[in-house]
Backbone as a printed PyTorch tensor [residue, N CA C, xyz], in Angstrom:
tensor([[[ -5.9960,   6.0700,   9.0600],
         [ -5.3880,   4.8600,   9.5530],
         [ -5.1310,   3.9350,   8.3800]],

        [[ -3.8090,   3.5120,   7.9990],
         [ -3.7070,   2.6590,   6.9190],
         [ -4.2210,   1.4420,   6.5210]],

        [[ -4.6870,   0.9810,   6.2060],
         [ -5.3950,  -0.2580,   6.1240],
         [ -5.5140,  -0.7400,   4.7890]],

        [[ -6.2600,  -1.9090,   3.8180],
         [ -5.9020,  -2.4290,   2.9070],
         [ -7.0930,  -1.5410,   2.0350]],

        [[ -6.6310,  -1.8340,   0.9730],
         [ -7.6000,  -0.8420,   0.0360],
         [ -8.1580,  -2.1530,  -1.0450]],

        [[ -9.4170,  -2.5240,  -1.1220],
         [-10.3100,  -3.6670,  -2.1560],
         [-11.0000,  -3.0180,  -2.6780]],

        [[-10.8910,  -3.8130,  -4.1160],
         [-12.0930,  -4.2040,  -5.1600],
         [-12.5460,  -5.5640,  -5.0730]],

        [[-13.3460,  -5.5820,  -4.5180],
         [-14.2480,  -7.7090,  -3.9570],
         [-15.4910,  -7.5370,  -4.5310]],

        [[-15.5480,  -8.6790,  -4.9470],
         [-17.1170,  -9.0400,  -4.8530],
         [-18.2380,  -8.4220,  -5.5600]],

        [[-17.5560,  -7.6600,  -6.9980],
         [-18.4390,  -6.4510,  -6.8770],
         [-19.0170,  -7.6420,  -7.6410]],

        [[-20.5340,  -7.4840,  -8.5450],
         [-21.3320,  -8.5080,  -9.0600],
         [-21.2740,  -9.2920, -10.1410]],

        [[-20.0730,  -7.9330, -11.3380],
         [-19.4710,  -7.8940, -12.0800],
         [-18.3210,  -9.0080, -12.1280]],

        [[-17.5490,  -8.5640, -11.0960],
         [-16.2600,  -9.5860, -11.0700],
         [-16.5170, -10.7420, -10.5510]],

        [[-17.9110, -11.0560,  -9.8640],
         [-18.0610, -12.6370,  -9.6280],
         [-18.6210, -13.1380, -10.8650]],

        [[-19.5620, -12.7160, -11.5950],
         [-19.9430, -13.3080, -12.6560],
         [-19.3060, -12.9880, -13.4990]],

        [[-18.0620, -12.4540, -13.8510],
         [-17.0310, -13.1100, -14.8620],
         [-16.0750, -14.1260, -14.5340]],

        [[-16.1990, -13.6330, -13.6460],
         [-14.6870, -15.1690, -12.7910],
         [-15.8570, -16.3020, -12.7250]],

        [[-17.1210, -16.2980, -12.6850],
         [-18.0120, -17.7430, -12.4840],
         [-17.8570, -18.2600, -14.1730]],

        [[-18.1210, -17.1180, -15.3050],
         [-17.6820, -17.3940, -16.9570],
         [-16.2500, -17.9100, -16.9810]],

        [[-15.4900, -17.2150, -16.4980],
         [-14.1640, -17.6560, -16.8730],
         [-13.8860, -19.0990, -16.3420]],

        [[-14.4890, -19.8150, -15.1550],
         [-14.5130, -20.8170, -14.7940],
         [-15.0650, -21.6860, -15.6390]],

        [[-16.4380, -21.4100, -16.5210],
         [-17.0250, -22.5180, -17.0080],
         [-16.3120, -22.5540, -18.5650]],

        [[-15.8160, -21.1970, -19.1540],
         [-15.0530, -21.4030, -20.1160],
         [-13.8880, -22.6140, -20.1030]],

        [[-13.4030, -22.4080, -18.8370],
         [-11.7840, -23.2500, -18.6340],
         [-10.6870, -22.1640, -19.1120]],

        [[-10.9800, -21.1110, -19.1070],
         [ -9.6330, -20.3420, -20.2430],
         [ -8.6060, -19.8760, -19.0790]],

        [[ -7.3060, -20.6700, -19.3490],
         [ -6.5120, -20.7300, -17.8620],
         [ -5.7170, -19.2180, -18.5530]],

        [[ -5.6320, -19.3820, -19.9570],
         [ -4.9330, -18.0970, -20.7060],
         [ -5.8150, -16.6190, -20.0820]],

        [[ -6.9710, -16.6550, -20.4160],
         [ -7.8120, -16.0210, -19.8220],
         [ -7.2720, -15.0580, -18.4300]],

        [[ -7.7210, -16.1600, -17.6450],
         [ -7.6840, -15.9510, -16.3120],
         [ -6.1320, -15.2070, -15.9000]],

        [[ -5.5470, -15.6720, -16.2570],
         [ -4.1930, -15.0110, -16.4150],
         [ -3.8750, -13.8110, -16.3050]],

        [[ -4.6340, -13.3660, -17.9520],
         [ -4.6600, -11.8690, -18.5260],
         [ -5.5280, -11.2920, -17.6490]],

        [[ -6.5800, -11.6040, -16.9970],
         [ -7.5540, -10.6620, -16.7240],
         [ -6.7650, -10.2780, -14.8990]],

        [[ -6.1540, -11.7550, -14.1250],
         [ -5.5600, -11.2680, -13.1970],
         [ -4.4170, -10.1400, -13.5320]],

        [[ -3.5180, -10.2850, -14.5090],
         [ -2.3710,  -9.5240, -14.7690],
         [ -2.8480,  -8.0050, -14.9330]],

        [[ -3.9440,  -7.8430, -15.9800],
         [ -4.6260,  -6.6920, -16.0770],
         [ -5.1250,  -5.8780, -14.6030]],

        [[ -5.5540,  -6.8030, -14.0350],
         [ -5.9290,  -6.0580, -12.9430],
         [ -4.9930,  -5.6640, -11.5470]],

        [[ -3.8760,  -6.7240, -11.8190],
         [ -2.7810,  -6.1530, -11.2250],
         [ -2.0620,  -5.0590, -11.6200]],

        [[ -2.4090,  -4.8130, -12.9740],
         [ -1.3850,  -3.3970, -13.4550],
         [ -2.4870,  -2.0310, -13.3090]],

        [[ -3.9410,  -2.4660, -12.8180],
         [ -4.6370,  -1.2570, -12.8720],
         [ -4.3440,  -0.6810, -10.9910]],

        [[ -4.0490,  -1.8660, -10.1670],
         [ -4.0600,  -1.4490,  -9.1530],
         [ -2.5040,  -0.8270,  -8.7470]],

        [[ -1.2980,  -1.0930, -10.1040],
         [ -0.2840,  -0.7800,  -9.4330],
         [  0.1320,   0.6700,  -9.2900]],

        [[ -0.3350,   1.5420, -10.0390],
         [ -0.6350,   3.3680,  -9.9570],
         [ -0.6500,   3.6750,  -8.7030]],

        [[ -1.6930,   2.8530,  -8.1650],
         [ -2.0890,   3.3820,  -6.4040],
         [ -0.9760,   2.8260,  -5.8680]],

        [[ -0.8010,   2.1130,  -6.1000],
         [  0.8810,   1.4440,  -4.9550],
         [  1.6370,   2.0580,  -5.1290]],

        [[  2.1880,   2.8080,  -6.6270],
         [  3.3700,   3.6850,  -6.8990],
         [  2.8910,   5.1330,  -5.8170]],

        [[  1.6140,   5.6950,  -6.1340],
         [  1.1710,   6.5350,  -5.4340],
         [  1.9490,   6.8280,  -4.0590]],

        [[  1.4240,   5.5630,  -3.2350],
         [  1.5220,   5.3540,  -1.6590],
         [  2.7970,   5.2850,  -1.3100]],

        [[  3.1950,   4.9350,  -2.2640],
         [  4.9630,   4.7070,  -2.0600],
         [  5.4740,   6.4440,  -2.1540]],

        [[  5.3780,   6.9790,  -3.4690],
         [  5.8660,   8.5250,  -3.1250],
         [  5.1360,   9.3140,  -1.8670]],

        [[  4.3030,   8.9720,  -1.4980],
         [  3.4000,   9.8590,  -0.6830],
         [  3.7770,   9.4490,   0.7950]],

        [[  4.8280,   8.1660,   0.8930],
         [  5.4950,   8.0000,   2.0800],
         [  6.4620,   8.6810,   1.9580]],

        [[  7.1750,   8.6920,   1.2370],
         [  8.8560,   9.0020,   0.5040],
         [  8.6030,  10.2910,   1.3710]],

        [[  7.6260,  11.0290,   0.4820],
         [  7.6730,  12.7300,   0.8780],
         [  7.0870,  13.2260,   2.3220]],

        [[  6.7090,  12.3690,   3.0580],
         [  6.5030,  12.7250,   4.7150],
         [  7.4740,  12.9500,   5.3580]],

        [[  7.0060,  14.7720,   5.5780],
         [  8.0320,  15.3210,   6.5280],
         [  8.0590,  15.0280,   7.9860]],

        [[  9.5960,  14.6230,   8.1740],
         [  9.3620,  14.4970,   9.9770],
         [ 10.4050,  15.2960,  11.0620]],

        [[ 10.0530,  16.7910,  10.8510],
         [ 11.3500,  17.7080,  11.1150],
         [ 10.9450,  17.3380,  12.2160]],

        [[ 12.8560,  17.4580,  13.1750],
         [ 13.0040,  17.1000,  14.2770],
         [ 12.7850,  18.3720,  15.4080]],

        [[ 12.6510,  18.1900,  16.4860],
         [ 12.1120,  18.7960,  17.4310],
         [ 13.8710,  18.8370,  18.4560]],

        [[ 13.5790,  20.1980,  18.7060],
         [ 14.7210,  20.1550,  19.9150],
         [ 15.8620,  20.7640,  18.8430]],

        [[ 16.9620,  19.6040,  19.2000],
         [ 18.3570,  20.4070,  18.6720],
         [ 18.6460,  20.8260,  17.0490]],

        [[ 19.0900,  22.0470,  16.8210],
         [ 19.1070,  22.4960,  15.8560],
         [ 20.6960,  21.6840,  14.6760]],

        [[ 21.5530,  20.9410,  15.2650],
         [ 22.8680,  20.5110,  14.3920],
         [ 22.3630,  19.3710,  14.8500]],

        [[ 22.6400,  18.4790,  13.4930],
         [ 22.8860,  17.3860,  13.4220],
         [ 24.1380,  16.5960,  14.3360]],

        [[ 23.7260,  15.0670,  14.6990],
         [ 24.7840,  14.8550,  15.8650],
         [ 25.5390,  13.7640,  15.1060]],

        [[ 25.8390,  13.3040,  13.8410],
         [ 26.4180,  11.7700,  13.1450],
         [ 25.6230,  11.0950,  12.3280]],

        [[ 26.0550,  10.0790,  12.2380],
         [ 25.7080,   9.2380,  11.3860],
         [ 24.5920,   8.3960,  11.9040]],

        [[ 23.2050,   7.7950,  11.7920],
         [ 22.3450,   6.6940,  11.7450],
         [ 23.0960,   5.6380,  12.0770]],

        [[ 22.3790,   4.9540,  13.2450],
         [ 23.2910,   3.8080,  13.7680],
         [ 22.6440,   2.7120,  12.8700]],

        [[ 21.7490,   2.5920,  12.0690],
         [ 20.6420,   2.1600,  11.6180],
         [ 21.2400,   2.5800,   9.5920]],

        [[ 21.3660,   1.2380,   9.0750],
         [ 21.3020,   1.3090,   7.9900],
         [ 20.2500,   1.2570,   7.0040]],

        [[ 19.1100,   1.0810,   7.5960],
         [ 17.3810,   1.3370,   6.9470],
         [ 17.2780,   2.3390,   7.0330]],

        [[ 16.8740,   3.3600,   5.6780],
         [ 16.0440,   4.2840,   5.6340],
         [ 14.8010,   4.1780,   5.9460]],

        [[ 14.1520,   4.8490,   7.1330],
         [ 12.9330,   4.9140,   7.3000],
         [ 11.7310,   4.6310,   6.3950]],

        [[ 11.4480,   5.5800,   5.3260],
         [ 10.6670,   5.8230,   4.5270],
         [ 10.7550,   4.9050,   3.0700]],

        [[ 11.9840,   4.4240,   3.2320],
         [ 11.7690,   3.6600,   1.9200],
         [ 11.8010,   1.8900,   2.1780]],

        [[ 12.0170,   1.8320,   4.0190],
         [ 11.9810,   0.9660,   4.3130],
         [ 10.0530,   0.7310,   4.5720]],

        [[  9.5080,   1.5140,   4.4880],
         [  8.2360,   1.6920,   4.9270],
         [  7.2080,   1.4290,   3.4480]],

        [[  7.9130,   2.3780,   2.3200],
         [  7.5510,   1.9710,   0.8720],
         [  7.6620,   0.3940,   0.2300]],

        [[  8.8800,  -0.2320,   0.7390],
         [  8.7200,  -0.9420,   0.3100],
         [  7.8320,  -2.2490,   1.2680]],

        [[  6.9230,  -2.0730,   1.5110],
         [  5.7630,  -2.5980,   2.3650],
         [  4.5590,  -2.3450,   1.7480]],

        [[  4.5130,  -1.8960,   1.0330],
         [  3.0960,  -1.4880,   0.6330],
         [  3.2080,  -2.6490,  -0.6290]],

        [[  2.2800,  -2.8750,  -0.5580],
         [  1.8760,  -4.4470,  -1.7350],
         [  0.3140,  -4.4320,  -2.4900]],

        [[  0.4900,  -5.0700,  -3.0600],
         [ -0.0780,  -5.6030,  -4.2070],
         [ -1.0490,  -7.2070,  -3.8870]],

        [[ -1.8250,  -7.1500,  -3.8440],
         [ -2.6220,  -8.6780,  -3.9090],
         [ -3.6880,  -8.8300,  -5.2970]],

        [[ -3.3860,  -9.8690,  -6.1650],
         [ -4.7740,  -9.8180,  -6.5040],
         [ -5.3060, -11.5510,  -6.2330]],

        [[ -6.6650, -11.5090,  -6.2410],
         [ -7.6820, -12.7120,  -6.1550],
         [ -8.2680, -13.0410,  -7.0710]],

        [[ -8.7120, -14.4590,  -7.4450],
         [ -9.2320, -15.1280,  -8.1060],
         [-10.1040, -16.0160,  -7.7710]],

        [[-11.3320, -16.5250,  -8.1170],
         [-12.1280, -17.4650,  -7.7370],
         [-13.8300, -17.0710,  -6.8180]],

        [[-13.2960, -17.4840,  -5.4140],
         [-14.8400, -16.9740,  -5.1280],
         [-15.0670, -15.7420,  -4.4290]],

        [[-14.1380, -15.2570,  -4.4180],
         [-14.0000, -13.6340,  -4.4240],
         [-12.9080, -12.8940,  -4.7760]],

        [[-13.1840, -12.7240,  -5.8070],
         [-12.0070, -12.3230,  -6.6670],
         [-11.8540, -10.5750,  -6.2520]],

        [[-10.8430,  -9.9700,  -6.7370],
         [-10.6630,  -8.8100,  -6.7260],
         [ -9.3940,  -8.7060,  -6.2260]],

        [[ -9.0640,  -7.5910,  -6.5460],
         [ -7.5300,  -6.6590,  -6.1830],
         [ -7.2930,  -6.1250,  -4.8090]],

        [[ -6.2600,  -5.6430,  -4.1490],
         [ -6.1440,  -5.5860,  -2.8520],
         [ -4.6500,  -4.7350,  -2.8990]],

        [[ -5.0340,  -3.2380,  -2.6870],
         [ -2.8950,  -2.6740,  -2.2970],
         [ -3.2640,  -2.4990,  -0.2730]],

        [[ -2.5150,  -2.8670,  -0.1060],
         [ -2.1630,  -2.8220,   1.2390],
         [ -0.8770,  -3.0650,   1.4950]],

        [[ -0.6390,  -2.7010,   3.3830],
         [  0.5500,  -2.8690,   3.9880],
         [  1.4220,  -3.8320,   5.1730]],

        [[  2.1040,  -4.6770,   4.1480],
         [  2.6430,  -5.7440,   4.7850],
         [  3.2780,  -5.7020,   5.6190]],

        [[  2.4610,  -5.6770,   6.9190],
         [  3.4250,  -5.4070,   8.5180],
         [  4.8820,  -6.7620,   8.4460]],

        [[  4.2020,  -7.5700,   7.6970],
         [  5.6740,  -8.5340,   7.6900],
         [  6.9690,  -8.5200,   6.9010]],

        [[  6.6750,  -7.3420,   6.3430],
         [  7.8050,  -7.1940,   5.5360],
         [  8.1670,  -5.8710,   6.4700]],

        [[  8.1850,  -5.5720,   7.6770],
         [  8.8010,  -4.2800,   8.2560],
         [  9.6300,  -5.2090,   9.3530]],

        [[ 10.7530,  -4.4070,   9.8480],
         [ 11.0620,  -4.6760,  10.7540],
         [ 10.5970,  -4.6820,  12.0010]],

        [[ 10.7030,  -5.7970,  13.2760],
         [  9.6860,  -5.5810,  13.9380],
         [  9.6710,  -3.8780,  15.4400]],

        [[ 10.3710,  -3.4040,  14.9930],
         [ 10.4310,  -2.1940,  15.3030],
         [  9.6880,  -0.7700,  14.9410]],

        [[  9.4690,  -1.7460,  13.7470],
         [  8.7480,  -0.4940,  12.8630],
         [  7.5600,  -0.9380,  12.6660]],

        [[  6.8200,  -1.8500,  13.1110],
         [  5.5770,  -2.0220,  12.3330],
         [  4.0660,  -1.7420,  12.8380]],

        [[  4.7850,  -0.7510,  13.8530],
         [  3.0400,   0.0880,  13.7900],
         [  3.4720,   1.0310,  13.2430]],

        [[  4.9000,   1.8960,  12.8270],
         [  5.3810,   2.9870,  12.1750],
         [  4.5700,   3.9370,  11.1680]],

        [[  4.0620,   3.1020,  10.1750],
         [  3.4290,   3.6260,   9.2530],
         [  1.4630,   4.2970,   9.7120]],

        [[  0.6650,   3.5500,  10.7790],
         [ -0.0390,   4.1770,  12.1650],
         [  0.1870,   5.7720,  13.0970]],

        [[  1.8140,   5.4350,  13.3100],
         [  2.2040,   6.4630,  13.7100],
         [  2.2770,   7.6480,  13.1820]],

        [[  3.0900,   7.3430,  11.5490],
         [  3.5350,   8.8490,  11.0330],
         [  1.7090,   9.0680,  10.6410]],

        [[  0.6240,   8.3860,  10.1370],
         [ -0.3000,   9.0890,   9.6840],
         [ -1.1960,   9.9980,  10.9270]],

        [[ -0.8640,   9.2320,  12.2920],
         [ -1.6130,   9.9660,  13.3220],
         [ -0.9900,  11.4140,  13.8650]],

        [[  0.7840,  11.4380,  13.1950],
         [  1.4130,  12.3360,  13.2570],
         [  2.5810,  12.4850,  14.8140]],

        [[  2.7090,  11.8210,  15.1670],
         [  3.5110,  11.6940,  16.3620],
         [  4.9570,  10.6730,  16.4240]],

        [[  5.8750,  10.4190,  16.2090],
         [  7.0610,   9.3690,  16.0100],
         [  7.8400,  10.1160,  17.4190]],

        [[  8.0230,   9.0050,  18.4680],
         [  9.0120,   8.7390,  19.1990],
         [  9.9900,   7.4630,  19.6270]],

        [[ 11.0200,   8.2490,  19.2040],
         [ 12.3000,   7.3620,  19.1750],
         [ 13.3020,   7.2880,  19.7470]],

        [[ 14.1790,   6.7520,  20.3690],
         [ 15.9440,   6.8250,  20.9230],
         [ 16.6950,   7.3540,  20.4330]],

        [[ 17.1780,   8.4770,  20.8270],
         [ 17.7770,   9.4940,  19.9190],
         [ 19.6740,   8.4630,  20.0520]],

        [[ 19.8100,   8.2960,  18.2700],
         [ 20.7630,   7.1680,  17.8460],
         [ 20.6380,   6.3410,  18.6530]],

        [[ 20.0740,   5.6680,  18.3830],
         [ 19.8410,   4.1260,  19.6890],
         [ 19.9380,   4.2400,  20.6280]],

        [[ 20.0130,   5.2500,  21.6250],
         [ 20.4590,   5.4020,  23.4020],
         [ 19.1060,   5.1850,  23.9550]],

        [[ 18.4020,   4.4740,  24.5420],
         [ 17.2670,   3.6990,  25.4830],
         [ 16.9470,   4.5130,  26.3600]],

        [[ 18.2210,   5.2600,  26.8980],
         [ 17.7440,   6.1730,  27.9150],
         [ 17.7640,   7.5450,  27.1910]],

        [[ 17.4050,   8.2320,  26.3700],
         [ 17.5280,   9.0790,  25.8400],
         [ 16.4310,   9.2790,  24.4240]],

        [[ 14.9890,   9.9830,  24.6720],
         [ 14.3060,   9.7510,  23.6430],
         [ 14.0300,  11.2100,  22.8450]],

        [[ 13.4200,  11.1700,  21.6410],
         [ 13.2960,  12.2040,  21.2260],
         [ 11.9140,  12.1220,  20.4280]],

        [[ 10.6720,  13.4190,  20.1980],
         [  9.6710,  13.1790,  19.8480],
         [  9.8760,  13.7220,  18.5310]],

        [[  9.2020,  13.4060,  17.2950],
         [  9.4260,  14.1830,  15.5710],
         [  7.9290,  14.3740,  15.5860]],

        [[  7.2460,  15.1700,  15.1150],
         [  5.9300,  15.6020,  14.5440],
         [  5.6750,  15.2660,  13.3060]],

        [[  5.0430,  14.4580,  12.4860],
         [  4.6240,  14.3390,  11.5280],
         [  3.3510,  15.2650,  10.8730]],

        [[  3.2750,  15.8400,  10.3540],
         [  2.2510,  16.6080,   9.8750],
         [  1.0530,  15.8520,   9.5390]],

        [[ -0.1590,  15.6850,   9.9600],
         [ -0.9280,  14.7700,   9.2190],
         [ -1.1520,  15.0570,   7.9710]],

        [[ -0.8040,  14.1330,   7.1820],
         [ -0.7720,  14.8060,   5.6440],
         [ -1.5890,  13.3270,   5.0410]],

        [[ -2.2640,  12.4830,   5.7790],
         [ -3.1480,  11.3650,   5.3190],
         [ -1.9440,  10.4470,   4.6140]],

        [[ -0.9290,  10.2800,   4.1360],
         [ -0.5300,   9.9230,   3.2500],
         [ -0.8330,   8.1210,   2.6400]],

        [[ -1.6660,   7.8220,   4.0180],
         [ -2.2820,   6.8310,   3.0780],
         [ -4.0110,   7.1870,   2.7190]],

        [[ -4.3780,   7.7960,   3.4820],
         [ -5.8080,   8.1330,   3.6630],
         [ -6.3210,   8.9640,   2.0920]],

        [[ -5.3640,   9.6410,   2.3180],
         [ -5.9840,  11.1680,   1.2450],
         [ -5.2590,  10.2170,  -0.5770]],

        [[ -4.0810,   9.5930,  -0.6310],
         [ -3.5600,   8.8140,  -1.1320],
         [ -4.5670,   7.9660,  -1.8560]],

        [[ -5.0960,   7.1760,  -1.4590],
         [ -6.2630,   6.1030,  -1.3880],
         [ -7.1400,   6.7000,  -1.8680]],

        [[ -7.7370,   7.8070,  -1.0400],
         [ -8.9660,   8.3100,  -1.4870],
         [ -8.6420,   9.2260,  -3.1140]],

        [[ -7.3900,   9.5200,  -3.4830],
         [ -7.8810,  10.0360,  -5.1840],
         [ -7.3870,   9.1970,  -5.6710]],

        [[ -6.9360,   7.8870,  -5.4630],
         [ -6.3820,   6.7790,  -6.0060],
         [ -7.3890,   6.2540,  -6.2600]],

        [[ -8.6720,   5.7020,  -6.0510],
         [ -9.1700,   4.6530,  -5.6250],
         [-10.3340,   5.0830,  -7.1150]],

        [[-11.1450,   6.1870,  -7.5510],
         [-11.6480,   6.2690,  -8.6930],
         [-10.6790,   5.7900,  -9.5450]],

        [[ -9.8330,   6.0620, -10.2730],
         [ -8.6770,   5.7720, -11.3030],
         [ -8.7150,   4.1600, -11.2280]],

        [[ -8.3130,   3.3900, -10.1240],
         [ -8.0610,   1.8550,  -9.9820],
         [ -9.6530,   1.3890, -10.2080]],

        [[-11.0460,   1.9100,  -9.6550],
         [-11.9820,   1.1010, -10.2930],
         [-12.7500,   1.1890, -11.5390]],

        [[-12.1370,   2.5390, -12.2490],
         [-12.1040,   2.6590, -13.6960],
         [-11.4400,   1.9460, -14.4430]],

        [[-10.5460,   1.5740, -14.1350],
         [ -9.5620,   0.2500, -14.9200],
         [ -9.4770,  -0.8320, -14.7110]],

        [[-10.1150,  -1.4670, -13.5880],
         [-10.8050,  -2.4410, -13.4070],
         [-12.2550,  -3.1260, -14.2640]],

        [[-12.7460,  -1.9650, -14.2630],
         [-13.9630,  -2.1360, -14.9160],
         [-13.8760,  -2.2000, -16.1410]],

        [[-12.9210,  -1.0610, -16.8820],
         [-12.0460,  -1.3240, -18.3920],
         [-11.9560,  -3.1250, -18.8140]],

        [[-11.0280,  -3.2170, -17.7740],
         [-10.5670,  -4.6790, -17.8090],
         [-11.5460,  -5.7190, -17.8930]],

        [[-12.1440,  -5.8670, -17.2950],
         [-13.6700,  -6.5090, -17.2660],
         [-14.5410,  -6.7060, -18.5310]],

        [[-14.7140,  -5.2520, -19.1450],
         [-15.3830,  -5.4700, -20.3750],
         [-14.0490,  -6.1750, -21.4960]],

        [[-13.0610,  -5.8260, -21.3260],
         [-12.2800,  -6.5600, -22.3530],
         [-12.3190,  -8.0580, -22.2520]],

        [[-12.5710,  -8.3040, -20.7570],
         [-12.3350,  -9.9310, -20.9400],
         [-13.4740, -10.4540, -21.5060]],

        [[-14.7550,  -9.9370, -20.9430],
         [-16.2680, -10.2030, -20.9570],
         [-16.6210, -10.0780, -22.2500]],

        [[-15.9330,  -9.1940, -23.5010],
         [-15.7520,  -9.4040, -24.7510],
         [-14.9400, -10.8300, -25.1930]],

        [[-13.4130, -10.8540, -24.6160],
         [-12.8190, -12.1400, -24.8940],
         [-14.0870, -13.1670, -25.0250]],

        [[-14.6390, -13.2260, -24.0410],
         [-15.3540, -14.5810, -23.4560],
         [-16.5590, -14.6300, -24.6600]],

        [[-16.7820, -13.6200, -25.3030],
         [-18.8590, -13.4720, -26.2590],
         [-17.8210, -13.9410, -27.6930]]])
């Protein structure tokens, strides 16, 4: 089930963000957010191909019937939802997750759906006329996340000692 993926609170990142506070170093704080936004952005590129490539062969008729009444691509309308947060202060830390507000509101349990593996839709917009696609469960945020998620708190922690040096 997709949900947001954190680094919070660990003991580390409060007691440097409590240093970086008593330093004042606004330069600082900066670098160490920017840094940690570029360690978490791997996993976002990740999640983004790992939507791209979810297969959703159609069920039923074998020829294609036209054109998409619908000028959104599914999947890249779905990629570009996946985001980036980072935090500062009294709980600082990084955050990739998926911005139901940046989907259309048609689509925004979509990304729920394809991971549980089931998509039903109006075959070309007709209301009375639906059609079911199978998604393979292929985790693509789950399994995604999970070999993502060593890599992002290794470079986090990288980051950390560089600042925690800045600061001695």
């Amino acid at each position: 089930m997709p949900s947001s993926v954190q680094i919070l609170g660990t003991g580390q990142l409060v007691d440097l963000s409590r240093q970086l506070r008593r330093a004042g170093g606004p330069r600082l704080r900066q670098n160490m957010g920017r840094h940690i936004r570029r360690a978490a952005e791997p996993l976002q590129k990740d999640l983004q191909r790992s939507i791209q490539s979810v297969s959703l062969p159609g069920s039923g008729r074998k020829v294609r019937g036209g054109p998409s009444p619908t000028t959104r691509p599914l999947r890249t309308t779905l990629a570009g939802a996946v985001r980036i947060s980072v935090r500062q202060g009294a709980s600082p830390g990084a955050r990739v997750w998926l911005d139901r507000s940046r989907l259309p509101a048609d689509l925004r349990n979509m990304p729920w759906v394809i991971e549980n593996g089931r998509v039903r839709h109006p075959v070309f917009g007709n209301r009375r006329r639906w059609a079911t696609q199978w998604a393979r469960p292929t985790g693509w945020w789950s399994r995604t996340v999970q070999a993502g998620m060593p890599k992002m708190r290794a470079e986090v922690e990288r980051v950390l000692g560089d600042v925690r040096r800045d600061l001695q």
